[in-house]
PDB file of C-alpha atoms in Angstrom:
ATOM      1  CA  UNK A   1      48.500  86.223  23.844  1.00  0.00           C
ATOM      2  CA  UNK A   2      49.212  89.669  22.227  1.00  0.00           C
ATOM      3  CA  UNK A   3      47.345  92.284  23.745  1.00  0.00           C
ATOM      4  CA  UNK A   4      45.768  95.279  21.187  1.00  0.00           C
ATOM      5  CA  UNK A   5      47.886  98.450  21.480  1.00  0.00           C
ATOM      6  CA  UNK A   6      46.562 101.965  20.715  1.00  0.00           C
ATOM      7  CA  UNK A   7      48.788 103.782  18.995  1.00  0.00           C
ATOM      8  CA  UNK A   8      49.172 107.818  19.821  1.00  0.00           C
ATOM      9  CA  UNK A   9      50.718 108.522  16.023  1.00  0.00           C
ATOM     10  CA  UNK A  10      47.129 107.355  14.424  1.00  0.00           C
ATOM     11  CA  UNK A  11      45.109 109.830  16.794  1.00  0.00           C
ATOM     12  CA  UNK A  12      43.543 112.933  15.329  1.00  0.00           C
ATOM     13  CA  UNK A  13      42.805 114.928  18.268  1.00  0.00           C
ATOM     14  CA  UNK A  14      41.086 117.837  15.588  1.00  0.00           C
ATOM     15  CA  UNK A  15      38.375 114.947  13.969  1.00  0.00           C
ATOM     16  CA  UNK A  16      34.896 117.036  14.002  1.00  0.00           C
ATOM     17  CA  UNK A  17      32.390 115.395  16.756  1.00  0.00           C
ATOM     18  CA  UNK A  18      28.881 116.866  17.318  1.00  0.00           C
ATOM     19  CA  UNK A  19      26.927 117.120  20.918  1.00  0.00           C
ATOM     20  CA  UNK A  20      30.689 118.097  23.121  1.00  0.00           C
ATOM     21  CA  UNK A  21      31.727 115.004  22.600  1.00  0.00           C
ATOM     22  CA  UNK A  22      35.223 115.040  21.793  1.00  0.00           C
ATOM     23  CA  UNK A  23      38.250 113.129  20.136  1.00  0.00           C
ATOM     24  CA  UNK A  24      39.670 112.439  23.212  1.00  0.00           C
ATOM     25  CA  UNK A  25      36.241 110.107  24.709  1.00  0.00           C
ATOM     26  CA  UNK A  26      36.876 108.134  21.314  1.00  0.00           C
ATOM     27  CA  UNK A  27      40.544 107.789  22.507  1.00  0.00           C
ATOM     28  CA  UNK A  28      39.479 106.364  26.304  1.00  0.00           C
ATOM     29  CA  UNK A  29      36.634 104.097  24.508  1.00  0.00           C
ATOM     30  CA  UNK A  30      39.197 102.266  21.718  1.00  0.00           C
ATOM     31  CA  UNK A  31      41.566 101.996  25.224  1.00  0.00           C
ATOM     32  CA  UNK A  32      38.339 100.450  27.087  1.00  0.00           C
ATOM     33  CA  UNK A  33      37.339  98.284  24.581  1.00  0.00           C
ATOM     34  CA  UNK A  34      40.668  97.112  24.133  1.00  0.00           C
ATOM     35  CA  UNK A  35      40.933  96.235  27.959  1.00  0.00           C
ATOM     36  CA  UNK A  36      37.518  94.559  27.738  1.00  0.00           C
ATOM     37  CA  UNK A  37      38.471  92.552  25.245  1.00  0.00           C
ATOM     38  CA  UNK A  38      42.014  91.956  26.867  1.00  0.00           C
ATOM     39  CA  UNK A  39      40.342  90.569  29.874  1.00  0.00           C
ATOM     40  CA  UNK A  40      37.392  88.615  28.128  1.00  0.00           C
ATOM     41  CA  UNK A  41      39.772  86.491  25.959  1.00  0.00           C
ATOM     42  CA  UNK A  42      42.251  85.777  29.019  1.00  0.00           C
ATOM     43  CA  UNK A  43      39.148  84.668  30.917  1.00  0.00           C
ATOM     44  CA  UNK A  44      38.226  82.526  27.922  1.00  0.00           C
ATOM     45  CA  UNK A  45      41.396  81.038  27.118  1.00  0.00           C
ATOM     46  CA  UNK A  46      42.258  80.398  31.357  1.00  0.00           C
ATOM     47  CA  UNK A  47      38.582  78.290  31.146  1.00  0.00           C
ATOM     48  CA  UNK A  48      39.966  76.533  27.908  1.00  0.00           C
ATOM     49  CA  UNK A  49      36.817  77.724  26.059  1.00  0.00           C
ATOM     50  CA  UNK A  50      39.150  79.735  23.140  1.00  0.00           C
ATOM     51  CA  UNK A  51      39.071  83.200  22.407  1.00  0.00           C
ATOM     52  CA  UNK A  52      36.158  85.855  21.608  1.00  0.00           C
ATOM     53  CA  UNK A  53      36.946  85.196  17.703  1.00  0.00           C
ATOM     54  CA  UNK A  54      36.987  81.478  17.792  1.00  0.00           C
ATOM     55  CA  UNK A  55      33.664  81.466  20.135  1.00  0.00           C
ATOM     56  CA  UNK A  56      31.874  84.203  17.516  1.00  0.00           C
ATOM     57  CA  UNK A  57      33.043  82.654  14.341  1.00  0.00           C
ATOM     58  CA  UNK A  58      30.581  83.941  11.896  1.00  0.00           C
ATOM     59  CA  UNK A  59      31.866  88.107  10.414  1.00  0.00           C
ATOM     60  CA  UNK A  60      28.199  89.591  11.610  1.00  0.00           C
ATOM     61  CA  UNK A  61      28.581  87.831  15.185  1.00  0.00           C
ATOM     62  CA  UNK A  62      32.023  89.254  15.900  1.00  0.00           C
ATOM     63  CA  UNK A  63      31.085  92.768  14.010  1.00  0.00           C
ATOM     64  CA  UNK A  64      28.231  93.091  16.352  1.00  0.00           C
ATOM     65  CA  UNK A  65      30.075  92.263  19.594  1.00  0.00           C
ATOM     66  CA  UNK A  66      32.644  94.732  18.792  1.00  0.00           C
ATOM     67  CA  UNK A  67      29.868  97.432  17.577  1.00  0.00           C
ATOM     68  CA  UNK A  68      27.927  97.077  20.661  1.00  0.00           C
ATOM     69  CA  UNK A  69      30.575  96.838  22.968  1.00  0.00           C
ATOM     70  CA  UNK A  70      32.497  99.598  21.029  1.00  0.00           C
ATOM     71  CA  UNK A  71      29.373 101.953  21.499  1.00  0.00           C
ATOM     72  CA  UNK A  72      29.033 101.013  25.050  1.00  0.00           C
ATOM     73  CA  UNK A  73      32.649 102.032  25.772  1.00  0.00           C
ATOM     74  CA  UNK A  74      31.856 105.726  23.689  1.00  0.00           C
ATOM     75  CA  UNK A  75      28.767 106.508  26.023  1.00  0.00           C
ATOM     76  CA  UNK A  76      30.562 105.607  29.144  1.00  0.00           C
ATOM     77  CA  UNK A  77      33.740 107.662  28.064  1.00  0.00           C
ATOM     78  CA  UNK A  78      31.385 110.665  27.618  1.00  0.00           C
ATOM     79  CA  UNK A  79      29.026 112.464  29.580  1.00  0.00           C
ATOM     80  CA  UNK A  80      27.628 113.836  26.460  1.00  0.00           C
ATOM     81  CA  UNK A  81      26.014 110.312  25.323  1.00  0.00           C
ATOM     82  CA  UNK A  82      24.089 107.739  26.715  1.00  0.00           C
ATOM     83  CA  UNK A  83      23.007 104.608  24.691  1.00  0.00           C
ATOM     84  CA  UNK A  84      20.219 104.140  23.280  1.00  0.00           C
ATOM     85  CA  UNK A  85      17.458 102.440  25.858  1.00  0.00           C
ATOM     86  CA  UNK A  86      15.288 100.931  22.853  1.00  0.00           C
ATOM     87  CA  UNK A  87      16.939  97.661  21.258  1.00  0.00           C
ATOM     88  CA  UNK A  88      17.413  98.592  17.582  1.00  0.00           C
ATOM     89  CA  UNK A  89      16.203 102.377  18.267  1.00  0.00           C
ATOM     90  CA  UNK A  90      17.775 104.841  16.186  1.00  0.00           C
ATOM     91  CA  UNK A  91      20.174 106.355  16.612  1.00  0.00           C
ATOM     92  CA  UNK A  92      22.328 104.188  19.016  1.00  0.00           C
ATOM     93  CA  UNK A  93      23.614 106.866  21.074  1.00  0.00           C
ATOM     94  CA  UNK A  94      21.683 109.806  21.978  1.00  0.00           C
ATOM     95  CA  UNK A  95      22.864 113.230  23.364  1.00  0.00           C
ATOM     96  CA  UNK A  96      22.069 113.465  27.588  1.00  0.00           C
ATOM     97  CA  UNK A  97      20.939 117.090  27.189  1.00  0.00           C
ATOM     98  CA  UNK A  98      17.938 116.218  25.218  1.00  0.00           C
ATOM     99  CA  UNK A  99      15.212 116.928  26.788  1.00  0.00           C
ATOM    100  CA  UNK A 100      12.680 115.447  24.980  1.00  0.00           C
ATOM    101  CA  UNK A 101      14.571 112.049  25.472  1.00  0.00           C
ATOM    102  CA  UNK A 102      15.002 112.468  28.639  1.00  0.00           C
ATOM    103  CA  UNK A 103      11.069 112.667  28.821  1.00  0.00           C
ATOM    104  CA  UNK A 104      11.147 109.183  27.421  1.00  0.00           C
ATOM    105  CA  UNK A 105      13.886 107.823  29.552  1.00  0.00           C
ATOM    106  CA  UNK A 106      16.183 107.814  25.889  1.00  0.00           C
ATOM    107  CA  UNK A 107      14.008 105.032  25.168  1.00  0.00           C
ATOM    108  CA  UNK A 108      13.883 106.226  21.341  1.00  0.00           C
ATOM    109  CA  UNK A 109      12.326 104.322  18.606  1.00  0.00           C
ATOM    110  CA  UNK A 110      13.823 107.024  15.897  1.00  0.00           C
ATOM    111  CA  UNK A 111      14.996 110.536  16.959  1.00  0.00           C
ATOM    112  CA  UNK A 112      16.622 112.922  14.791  1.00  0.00           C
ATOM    113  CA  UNK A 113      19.415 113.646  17.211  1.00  0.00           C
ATOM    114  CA  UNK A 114      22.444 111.692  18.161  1.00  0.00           C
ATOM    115  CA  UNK A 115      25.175 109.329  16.666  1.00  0.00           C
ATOM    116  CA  UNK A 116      24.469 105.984  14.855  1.00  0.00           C
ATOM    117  CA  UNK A 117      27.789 103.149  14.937  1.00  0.00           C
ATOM    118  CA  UNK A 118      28.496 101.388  12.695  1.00  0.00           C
ATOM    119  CA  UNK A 119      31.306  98.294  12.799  1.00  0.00           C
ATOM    120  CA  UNK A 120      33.033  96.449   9.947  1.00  0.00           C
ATOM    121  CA  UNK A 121      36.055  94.478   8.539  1.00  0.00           C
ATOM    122  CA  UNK A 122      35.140  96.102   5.399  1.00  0.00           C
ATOM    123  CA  UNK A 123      36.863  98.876   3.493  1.00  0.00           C
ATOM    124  CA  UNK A 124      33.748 100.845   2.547  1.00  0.00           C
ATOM    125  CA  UNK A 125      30.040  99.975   1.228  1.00  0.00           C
ATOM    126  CA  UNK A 126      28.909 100.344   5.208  1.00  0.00           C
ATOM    127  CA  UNK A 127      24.973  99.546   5.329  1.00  0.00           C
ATOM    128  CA  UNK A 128      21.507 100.728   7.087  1.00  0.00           C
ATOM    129  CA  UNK A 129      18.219  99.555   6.793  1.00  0.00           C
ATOM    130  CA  UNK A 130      16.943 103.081   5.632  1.00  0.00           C
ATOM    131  CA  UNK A 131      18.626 106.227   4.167  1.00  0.00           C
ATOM    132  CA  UNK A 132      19.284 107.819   7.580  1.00  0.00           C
ATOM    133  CA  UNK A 133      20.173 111.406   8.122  1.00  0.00           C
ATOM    134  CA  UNK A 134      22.817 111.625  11.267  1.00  0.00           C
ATOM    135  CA  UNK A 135      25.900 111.865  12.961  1.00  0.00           C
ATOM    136  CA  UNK A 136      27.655 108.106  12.199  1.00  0.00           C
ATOM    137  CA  UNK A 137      31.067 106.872  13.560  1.00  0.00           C
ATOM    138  CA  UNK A 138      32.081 103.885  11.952  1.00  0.00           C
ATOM    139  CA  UNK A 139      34.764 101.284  13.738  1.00  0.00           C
ATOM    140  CA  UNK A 140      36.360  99.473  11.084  1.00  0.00           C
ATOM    141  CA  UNK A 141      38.617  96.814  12.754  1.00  0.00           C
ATOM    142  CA  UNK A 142      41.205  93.809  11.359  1.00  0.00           C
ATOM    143  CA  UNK A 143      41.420  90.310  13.419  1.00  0.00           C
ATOM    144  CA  UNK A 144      43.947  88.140  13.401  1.00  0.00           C
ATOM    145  CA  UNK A 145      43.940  84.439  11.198  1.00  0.00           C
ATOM    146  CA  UNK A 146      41.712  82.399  12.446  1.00  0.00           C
ATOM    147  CA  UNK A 147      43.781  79.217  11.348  1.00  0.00           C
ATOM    148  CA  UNK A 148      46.583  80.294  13.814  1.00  0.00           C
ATOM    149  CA  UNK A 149      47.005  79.182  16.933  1.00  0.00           C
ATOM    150  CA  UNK A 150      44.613  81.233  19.587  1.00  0.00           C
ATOM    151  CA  UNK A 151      47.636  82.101  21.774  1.00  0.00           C
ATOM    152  CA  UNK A 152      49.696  83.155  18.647  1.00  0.00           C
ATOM    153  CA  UNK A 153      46.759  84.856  16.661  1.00  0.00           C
ATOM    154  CA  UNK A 154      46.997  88.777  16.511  1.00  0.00           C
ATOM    155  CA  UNK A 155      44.742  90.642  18.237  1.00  0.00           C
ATOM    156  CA  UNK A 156      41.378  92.508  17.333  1.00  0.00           C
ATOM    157  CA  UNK A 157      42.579  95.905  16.724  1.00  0.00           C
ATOM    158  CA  UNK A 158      40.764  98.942  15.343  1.00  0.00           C
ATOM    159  CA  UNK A 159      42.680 100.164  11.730  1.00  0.00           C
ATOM    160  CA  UNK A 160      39.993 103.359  11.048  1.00  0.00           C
ATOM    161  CA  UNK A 161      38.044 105.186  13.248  1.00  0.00           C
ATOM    162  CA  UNK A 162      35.472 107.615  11.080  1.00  0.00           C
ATOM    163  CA  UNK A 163      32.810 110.335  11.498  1.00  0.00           C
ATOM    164  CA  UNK A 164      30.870 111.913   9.491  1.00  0.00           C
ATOM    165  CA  UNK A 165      27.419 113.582   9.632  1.00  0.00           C
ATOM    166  CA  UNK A 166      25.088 112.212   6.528  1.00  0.00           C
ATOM    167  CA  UNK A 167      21.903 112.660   4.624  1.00  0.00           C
ATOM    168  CA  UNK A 168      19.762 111.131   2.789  1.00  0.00           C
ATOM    169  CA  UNK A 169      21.606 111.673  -0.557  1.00  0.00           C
ATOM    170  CA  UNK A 170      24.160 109.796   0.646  1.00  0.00           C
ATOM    171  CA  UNK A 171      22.983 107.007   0.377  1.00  0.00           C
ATOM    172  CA  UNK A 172      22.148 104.013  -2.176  1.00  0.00           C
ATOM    173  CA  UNK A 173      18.594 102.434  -1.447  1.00  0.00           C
ATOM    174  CA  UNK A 174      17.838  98.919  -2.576  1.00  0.00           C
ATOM    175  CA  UNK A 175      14.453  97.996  -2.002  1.00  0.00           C
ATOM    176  CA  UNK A 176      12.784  94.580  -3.123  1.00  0.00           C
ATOM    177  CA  UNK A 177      10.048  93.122  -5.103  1.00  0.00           C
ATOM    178  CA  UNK A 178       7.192  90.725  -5.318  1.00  0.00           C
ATOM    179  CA  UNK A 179       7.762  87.685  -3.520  1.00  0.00           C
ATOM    180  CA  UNK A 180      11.374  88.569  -2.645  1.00  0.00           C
ATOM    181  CA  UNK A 181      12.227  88.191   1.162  1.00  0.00           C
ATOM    182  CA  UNK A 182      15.504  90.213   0.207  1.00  0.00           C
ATOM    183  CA  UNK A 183      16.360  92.752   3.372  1.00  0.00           C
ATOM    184  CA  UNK A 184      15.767  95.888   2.190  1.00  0.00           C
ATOM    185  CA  UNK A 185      19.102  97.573   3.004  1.00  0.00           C
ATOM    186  CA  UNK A 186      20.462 100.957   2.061  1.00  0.00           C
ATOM    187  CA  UNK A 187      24.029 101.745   1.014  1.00  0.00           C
ATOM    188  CA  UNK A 188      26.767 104.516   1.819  1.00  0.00           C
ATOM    189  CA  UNK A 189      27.454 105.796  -1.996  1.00  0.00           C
ATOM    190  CA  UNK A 190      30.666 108.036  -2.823  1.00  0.00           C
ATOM    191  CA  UNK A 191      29.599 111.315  -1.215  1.00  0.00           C
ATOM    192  CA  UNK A 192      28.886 109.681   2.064  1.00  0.00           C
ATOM    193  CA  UNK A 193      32.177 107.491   1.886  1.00  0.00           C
ATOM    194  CA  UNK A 194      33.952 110.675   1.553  1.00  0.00           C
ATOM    195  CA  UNK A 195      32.791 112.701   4.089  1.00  0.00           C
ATOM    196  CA  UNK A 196      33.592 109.783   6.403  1.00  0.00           C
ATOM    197  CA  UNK A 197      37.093 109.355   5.359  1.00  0.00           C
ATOM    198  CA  UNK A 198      37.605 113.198   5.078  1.00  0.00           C
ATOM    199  CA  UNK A 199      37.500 112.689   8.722  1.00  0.00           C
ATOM    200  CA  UNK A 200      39.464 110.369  11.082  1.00  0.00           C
ATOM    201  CA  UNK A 201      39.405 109.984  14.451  1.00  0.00           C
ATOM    202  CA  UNK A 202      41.741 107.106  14.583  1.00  0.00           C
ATOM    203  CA  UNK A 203      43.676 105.751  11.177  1.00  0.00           C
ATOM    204  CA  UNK A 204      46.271 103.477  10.672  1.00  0.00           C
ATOM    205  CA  UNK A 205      47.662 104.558   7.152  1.00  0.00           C
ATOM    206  CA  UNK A 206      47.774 101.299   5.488  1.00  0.00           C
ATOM    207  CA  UNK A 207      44.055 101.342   5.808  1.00  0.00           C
ATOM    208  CA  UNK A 208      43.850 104.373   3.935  1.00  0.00           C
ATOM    209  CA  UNK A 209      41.541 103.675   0.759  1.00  0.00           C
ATOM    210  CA  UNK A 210      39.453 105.112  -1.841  1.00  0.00           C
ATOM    211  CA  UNK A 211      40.147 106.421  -5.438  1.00  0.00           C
ATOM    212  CA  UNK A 212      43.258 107.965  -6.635  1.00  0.00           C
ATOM    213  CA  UNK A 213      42.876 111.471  -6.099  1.00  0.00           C
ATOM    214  CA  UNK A 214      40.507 111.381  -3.115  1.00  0.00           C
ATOM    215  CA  UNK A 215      43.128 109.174  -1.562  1.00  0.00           C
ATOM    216  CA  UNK A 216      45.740 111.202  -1.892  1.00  0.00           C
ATOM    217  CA  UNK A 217      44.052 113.836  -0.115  1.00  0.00           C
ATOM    218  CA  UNK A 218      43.415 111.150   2.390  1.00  0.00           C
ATOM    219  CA  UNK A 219      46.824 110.796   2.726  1.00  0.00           C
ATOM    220  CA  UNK A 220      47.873 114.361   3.071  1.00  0.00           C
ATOM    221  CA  UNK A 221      45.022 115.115   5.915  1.00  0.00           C
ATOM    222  CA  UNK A 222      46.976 112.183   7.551  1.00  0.00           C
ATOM    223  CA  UNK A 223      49.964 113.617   7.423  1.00  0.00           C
ATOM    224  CA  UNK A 224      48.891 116.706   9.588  1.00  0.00           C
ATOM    225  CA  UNK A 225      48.604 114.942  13.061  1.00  0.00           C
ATOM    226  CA  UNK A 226      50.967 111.637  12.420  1.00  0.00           C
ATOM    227  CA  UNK A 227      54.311 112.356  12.636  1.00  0.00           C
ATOM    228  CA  UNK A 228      55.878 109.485  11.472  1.00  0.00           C
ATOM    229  CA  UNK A 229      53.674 108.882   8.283  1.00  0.00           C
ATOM    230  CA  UNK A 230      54.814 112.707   7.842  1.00  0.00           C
ATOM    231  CA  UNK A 231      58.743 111.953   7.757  1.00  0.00           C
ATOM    232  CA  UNK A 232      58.514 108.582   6.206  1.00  0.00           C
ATOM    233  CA  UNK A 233      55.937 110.246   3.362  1.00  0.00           C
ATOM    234  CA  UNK A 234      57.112 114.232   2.840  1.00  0.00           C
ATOM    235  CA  UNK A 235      55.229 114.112  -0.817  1.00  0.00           C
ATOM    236  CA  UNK A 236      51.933 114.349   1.557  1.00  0.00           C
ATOM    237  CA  UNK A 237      53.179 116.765   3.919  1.00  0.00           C
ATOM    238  CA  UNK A 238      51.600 120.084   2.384  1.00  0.00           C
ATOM    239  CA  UNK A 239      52.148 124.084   3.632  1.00  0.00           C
ATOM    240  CA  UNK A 240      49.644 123.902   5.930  1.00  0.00           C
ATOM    241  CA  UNK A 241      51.200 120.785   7.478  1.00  0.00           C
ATOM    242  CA  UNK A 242      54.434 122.048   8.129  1.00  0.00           C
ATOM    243  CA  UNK A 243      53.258 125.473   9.917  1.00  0.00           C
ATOM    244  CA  UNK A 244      51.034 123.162  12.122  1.00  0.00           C
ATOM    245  CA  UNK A 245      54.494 121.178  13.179  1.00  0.00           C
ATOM    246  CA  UNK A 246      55.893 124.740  13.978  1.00  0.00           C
TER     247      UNK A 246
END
């Protein structure tokens, strides 16, 4: 069974965190939850019951164990954060040095301060329930094929790592009508998706999307902390890429 590697090269160690938390707690909790998961799938497999991905089969299942367990790995990496006490509070982790939560245990139903996860195969589009105005950090992972064989199939491994703090405008709401029993979701729009990709934490450059000339800039904020996408790519390498290398 391959085991999920974390690469140094994709590490931003300058992404912009709020609350002290810092780039390097993201670092430990991708390297914990890639241990958990390490261990939970060789456990799995030695009991012949599979493998977390063939046990979870449905996207939402497997996106929420990886959320969850991704934001449990973030608040024990940092001393800053502790999760969230209230199932489906908001946000999901909450900043120790509130007092106010501390007053309710961090048992918060909605507070204004702390960071909200979100998890994903997908590219962009990410959703809430509301238009929420916070500190996010989307995981956005890749899994192997789930047609292969489980001791051949490639691991769960995280491709982007973003951060961003948002408001209200950006977002997309779409409500519902009459008899509809639609969810009422809400939508990260353009201005939202930006800010988030503006600012990695962890990026594999082949996951590197958006438009043509926001991409591109994408691409060049890459190049200033991965080396290798740097030599192999010197169109992206810009002035103030090449003084940081000195």
């Amino acid at each position: 069974m391959q085991t999920p590697e974390f690469k140094e090269r994709f590490f931003n160690e300058d992404a912009e965190l709020p609350y002290g938390v810092t780039p390097g707690e993201v670092r430990a909790a991708i390297k914990g939850f890639y241990d958990f998961y390490d261990d939970l799938n060789r456990f799995l497999m030695r009991e012949d019951h599979g493998r977390i991905e063939t046990v979870l089969r449905a996207n939402n299942a497997l996106s929420d164990f990886i959320g969850n367990a991704a934001t449990e790995e973030l608040a024990n990496a940092s001393d800053a954060l502790i999760v969230n006490q209230k199932p489906d509070g908001f946000p999901d982790l909450l900043p120790t040095n509130h007092d106010a939560y501390a007053e309710q245990d961090f048992e918060v139903h909605h507070g204004e301060h702390g960071i909200e996860t979100k998890c994903s195969k997908s590219n962009g589009g990410w959703q809430a329930h509301n238009n929420e105005e916070a500190w996010f950090v989307v995981f956005r992972y890749e899994r192997g094929d789930p047609e292969d064989d489980i001791e051949d199939m490639a691991p769960i491994r995280f491709v982007q790592v973003l951060a961003a703090n948002l408001t209200e405008d950006d977002w997309s709401h779409s409500g519902r009508s009459g008899d509809s029993r639609r969810t009422i979701t809400s939508s990260i729009i353009k201005s939202g998706m930006d800010k988030l990709r503006s600012n990695p934490i962890y990026e594999d450059p082949e996951y590197i999307t958006g438009r043509a000339s926001p991409r591109e800039r994408y691409r060049e904020n890459h190049a200033e902390f991965d080396p290798v996408f740097a030599d192999e790519h010197p169109e992206y390498v810009t002035e103030q890429t090449e003084l940081g290398d000195d």
